[in-house]
PDB file of C-alpha atoms in Angstrom:
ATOM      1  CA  UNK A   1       0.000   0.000   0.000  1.00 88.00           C
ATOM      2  CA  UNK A   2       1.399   3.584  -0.894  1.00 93.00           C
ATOM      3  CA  UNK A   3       0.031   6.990  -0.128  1.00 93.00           C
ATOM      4  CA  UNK A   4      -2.737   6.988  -2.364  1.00 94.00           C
ATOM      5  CA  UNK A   5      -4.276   3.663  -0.765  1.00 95.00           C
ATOM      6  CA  UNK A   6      -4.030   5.221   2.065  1.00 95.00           C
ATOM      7  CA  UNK A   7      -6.147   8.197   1.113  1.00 94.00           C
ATOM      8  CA  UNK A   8      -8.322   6.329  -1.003  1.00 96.00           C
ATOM      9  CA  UNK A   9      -9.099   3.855   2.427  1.00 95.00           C
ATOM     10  CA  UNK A  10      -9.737   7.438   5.091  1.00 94.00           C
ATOM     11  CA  UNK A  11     -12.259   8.661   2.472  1.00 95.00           C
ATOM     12  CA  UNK A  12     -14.115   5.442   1.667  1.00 96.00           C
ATOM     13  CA  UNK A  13     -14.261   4.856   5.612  1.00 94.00           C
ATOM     14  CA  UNK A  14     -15.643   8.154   5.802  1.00 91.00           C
ATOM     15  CA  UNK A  15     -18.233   7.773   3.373  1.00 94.00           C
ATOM     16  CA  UNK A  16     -18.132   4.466   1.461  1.00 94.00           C
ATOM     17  CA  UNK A  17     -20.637   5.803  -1.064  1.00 95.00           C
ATOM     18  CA  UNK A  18     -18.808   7.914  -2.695  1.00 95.00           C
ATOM     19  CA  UNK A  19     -18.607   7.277  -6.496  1.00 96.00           C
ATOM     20  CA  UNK A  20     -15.471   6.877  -8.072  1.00 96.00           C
ATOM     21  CA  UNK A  21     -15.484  10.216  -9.958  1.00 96.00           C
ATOM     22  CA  UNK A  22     -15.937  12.249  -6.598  1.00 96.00           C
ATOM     23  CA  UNK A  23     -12.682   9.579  -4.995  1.00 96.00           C
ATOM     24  CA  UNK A  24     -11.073  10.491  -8.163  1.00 96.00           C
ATOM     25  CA  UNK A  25     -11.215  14.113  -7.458  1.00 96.00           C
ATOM     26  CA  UNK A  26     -10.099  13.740  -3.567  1.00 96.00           C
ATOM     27  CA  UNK A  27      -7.048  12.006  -4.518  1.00 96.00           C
ATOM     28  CA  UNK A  28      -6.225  13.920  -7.403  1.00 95.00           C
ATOM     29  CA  UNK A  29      -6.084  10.464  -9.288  1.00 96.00           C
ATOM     30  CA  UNK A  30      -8.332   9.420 -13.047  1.00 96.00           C
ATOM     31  CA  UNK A  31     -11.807   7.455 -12.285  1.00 95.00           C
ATOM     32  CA  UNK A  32     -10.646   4.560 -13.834  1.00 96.00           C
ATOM     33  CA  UNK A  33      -7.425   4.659 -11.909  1.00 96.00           C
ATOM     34  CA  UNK A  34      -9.154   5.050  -8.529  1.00 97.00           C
ATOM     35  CA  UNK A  35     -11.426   2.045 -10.081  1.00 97.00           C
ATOM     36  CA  UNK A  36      -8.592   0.162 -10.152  1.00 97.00           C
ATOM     37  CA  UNK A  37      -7.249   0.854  -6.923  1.00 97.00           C
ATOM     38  CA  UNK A  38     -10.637   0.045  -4.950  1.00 97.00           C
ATOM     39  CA  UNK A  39     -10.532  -2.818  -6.780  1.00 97.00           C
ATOM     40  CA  UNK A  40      -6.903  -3.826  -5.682  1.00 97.00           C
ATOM     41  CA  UNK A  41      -7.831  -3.276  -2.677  1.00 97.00           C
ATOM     42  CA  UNK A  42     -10.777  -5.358  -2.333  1.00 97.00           C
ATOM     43  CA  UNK A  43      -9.525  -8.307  -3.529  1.00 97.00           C
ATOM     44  CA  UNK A  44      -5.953  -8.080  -1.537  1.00 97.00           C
ATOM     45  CA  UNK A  45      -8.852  -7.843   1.301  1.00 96.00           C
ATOM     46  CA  UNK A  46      -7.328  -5.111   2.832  1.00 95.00           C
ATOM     47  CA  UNK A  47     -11.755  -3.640   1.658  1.00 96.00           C
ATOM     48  CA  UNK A  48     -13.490  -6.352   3.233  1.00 95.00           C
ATOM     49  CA  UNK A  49     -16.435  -4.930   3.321  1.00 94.00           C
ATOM     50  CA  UNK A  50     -19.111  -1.802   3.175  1.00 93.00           C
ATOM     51  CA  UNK A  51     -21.442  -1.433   6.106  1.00 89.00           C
ATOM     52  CA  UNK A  52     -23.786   1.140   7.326  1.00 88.00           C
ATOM     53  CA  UNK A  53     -23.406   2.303  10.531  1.00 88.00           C
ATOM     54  CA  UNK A  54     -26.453   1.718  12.953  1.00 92.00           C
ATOM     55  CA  UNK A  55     -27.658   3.485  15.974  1.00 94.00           C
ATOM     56  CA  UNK A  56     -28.422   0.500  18.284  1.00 96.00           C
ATOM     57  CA  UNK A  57     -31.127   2.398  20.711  1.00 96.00           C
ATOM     58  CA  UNK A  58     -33.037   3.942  17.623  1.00 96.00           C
ATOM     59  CA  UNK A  59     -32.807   0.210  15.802  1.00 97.00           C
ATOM     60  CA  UNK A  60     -34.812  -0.814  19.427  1.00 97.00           C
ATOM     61  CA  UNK A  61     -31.429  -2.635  20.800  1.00 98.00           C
ATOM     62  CA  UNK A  62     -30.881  -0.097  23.577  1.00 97.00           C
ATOM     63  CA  UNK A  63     -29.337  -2.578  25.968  1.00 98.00           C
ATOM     64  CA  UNK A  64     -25.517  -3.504  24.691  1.00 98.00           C
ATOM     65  CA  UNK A  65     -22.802  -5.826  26.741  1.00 98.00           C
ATOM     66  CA  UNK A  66     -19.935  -7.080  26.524  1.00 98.00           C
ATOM     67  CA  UNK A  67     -19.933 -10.997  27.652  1.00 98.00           C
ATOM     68  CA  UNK A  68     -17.255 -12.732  28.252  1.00 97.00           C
ATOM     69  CA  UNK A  69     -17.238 -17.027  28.612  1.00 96.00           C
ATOM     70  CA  UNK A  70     -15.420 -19.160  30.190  1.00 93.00           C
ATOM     71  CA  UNK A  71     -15.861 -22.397  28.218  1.00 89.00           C
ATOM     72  CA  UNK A  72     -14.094 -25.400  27.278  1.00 82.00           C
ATOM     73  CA  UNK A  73     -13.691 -29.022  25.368  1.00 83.00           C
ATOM     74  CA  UNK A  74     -17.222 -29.349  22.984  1.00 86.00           C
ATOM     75  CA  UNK A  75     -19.776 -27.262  24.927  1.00 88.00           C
ATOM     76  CA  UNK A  76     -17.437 -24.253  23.511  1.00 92.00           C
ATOM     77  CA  UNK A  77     -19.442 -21.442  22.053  1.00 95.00           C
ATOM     78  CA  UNK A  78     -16.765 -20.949  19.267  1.00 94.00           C
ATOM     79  CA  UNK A  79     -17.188 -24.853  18.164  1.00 93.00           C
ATOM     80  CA  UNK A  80     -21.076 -23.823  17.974  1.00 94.00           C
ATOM     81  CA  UNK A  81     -21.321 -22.223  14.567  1.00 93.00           C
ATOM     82  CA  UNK A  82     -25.240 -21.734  15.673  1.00 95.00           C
ATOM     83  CA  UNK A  83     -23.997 -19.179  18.407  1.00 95.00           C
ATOM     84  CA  UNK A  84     -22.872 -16.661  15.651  1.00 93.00           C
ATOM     85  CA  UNK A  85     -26.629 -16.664  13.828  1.00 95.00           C
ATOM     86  CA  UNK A  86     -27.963 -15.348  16.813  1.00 97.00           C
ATOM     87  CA  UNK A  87     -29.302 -12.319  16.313  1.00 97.00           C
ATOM     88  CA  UNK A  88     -28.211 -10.906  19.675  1.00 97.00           C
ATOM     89  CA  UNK A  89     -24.596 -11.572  19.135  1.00 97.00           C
ATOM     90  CA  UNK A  90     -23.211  -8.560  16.643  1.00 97.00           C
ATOM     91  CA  UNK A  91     -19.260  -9.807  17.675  1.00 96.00           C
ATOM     92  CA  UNK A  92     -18.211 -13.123  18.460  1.00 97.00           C
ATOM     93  CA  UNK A  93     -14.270 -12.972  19.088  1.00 97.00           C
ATOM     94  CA  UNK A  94     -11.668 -15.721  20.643  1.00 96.00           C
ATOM     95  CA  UNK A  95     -10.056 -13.943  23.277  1.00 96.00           C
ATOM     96  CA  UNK A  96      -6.728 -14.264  26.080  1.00 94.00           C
ATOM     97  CA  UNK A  97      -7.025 -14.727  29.784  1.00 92.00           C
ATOM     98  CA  UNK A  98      -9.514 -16.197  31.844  1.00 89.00           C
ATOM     99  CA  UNK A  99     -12.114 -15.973  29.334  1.00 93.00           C
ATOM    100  CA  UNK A 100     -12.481 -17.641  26.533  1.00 93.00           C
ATOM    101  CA  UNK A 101     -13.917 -15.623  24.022  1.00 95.00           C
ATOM    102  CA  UNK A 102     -15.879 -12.631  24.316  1.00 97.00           C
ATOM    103  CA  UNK A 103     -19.362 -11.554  22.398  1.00 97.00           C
ATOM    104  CA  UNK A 104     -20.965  -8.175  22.297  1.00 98.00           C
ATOM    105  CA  UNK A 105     -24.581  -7.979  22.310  1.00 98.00           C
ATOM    106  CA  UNK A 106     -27.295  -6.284  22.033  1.00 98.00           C
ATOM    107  CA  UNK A 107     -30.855  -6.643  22.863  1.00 98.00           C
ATOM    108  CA  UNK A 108     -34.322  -4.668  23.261  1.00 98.00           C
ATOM    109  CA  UNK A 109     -35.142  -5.252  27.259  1.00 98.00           C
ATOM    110  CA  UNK A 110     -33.515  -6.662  30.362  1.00 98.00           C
ATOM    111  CA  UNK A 111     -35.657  -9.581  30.235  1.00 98.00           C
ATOM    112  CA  UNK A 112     -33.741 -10.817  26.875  1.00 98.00           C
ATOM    113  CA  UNK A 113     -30.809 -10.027  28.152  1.00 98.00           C
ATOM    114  CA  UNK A 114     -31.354 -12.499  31.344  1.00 98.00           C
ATOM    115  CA  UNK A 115     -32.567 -14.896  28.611  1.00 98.00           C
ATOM    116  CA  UNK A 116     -29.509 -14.771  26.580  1.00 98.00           C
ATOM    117  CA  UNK A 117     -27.436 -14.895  29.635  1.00 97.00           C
ATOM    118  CA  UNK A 118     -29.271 -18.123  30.599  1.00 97.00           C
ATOM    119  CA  UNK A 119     -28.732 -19.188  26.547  1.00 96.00           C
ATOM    120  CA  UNK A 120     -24.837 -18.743  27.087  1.00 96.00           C
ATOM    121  CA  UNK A 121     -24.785 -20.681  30.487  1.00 94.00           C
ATOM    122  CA  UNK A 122     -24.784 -23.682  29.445  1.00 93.00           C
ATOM    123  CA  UNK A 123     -21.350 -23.045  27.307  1.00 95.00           C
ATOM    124  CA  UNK A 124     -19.830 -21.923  30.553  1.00 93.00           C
ATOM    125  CA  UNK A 125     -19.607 -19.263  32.819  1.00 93.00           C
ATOM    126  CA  UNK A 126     -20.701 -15.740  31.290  1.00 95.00           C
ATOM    127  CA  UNK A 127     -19.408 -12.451  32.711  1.00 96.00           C
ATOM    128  CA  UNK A 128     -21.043  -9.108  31.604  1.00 97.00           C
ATOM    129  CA  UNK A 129     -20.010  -6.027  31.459  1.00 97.00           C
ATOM    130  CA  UNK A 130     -22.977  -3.274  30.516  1.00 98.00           C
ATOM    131  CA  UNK A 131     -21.939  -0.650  28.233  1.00 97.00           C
ATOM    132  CA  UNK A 132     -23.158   2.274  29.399  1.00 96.00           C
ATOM    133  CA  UNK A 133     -21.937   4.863  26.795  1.00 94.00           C
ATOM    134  CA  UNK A 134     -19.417   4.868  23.661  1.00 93.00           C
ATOM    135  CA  UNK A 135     -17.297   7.794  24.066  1.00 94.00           C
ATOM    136  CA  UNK A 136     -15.871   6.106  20.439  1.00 92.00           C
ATOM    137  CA  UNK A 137     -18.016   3.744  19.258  1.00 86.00           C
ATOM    138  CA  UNK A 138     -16.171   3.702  15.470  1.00 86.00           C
ATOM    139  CA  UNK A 139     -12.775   5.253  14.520  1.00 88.00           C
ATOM    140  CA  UNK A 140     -11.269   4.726  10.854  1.00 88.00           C
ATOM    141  CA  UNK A 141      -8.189   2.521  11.186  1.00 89.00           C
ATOM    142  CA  UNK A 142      -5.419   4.679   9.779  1.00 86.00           C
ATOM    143  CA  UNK A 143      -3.172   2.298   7.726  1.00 71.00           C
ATOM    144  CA  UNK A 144       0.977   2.865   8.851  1.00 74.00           C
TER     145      UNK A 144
END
């Protein structure tokens, strides 16, 4: 990746809709070179992806957590691949320490909550953390 990658990634993360004529005239590159590029990019997999971003209390998910599990042997959550259709699980990640992976969630009421932490009990032994704000809930990763 060179200079211009790196440009072309901090204004696709900051608006990923933007067409390749306006990218083209940001990075002072042709359309068709900027085309290119994106599409370098994407299939190196460095672009994995385009996602909207979703306010979880206006979506009616106000209640967010990290869980963490500690599981083991074939009761694991991770060798469940049913775990990650959930709909309450929006991050499912294998994680170091005491725990042994971690899943943040998101659901409409306290009640579901105590549900799923009643669902993830018999993996192991859940730990929660509520999130109670998100002083930086989504920063662009700045490529070195």
């Amino acid at each position: 990746m060179d200079a211009v990658d790196r440009r072309l990634l901090a204004e696709l993360q900051g608006d990923a809709r933007l067409s390749y004529n306006e990218l083209s005239r940001r990075v002072s590159l042709s359309a068709p070179a900027v085309a290119e590029r994106v599409r370098r990019l994407e299939a190196d997999g460095v672009i994995s992806g385009y996602h909207a971003h979703v306010d979880l209390t206006r979506a009616g998910l106000p209640i967010t957590a990290l869980v963490q599990i500690q599981c083991y042997g074939p009761r694991c959550v991770l060798r469940d691949p049913e775990v990650a259709t959930w709909p309450e699980v929006l991050q499912l990640h294998r994680v170091t320490g005491g725990a042994c992976c971690a899943l943040l969630v998101a659901v409409p009421t306290m009640a579901d909550f105590e549900a799923l932490c009643d669902r993830l009990g018999g993996y192991g032994q859940p730990s929660s953390s509520m999130i109670l704000s998100s002083p930086v809930p989504w920063r662009p990763v700045v490529a070195p």
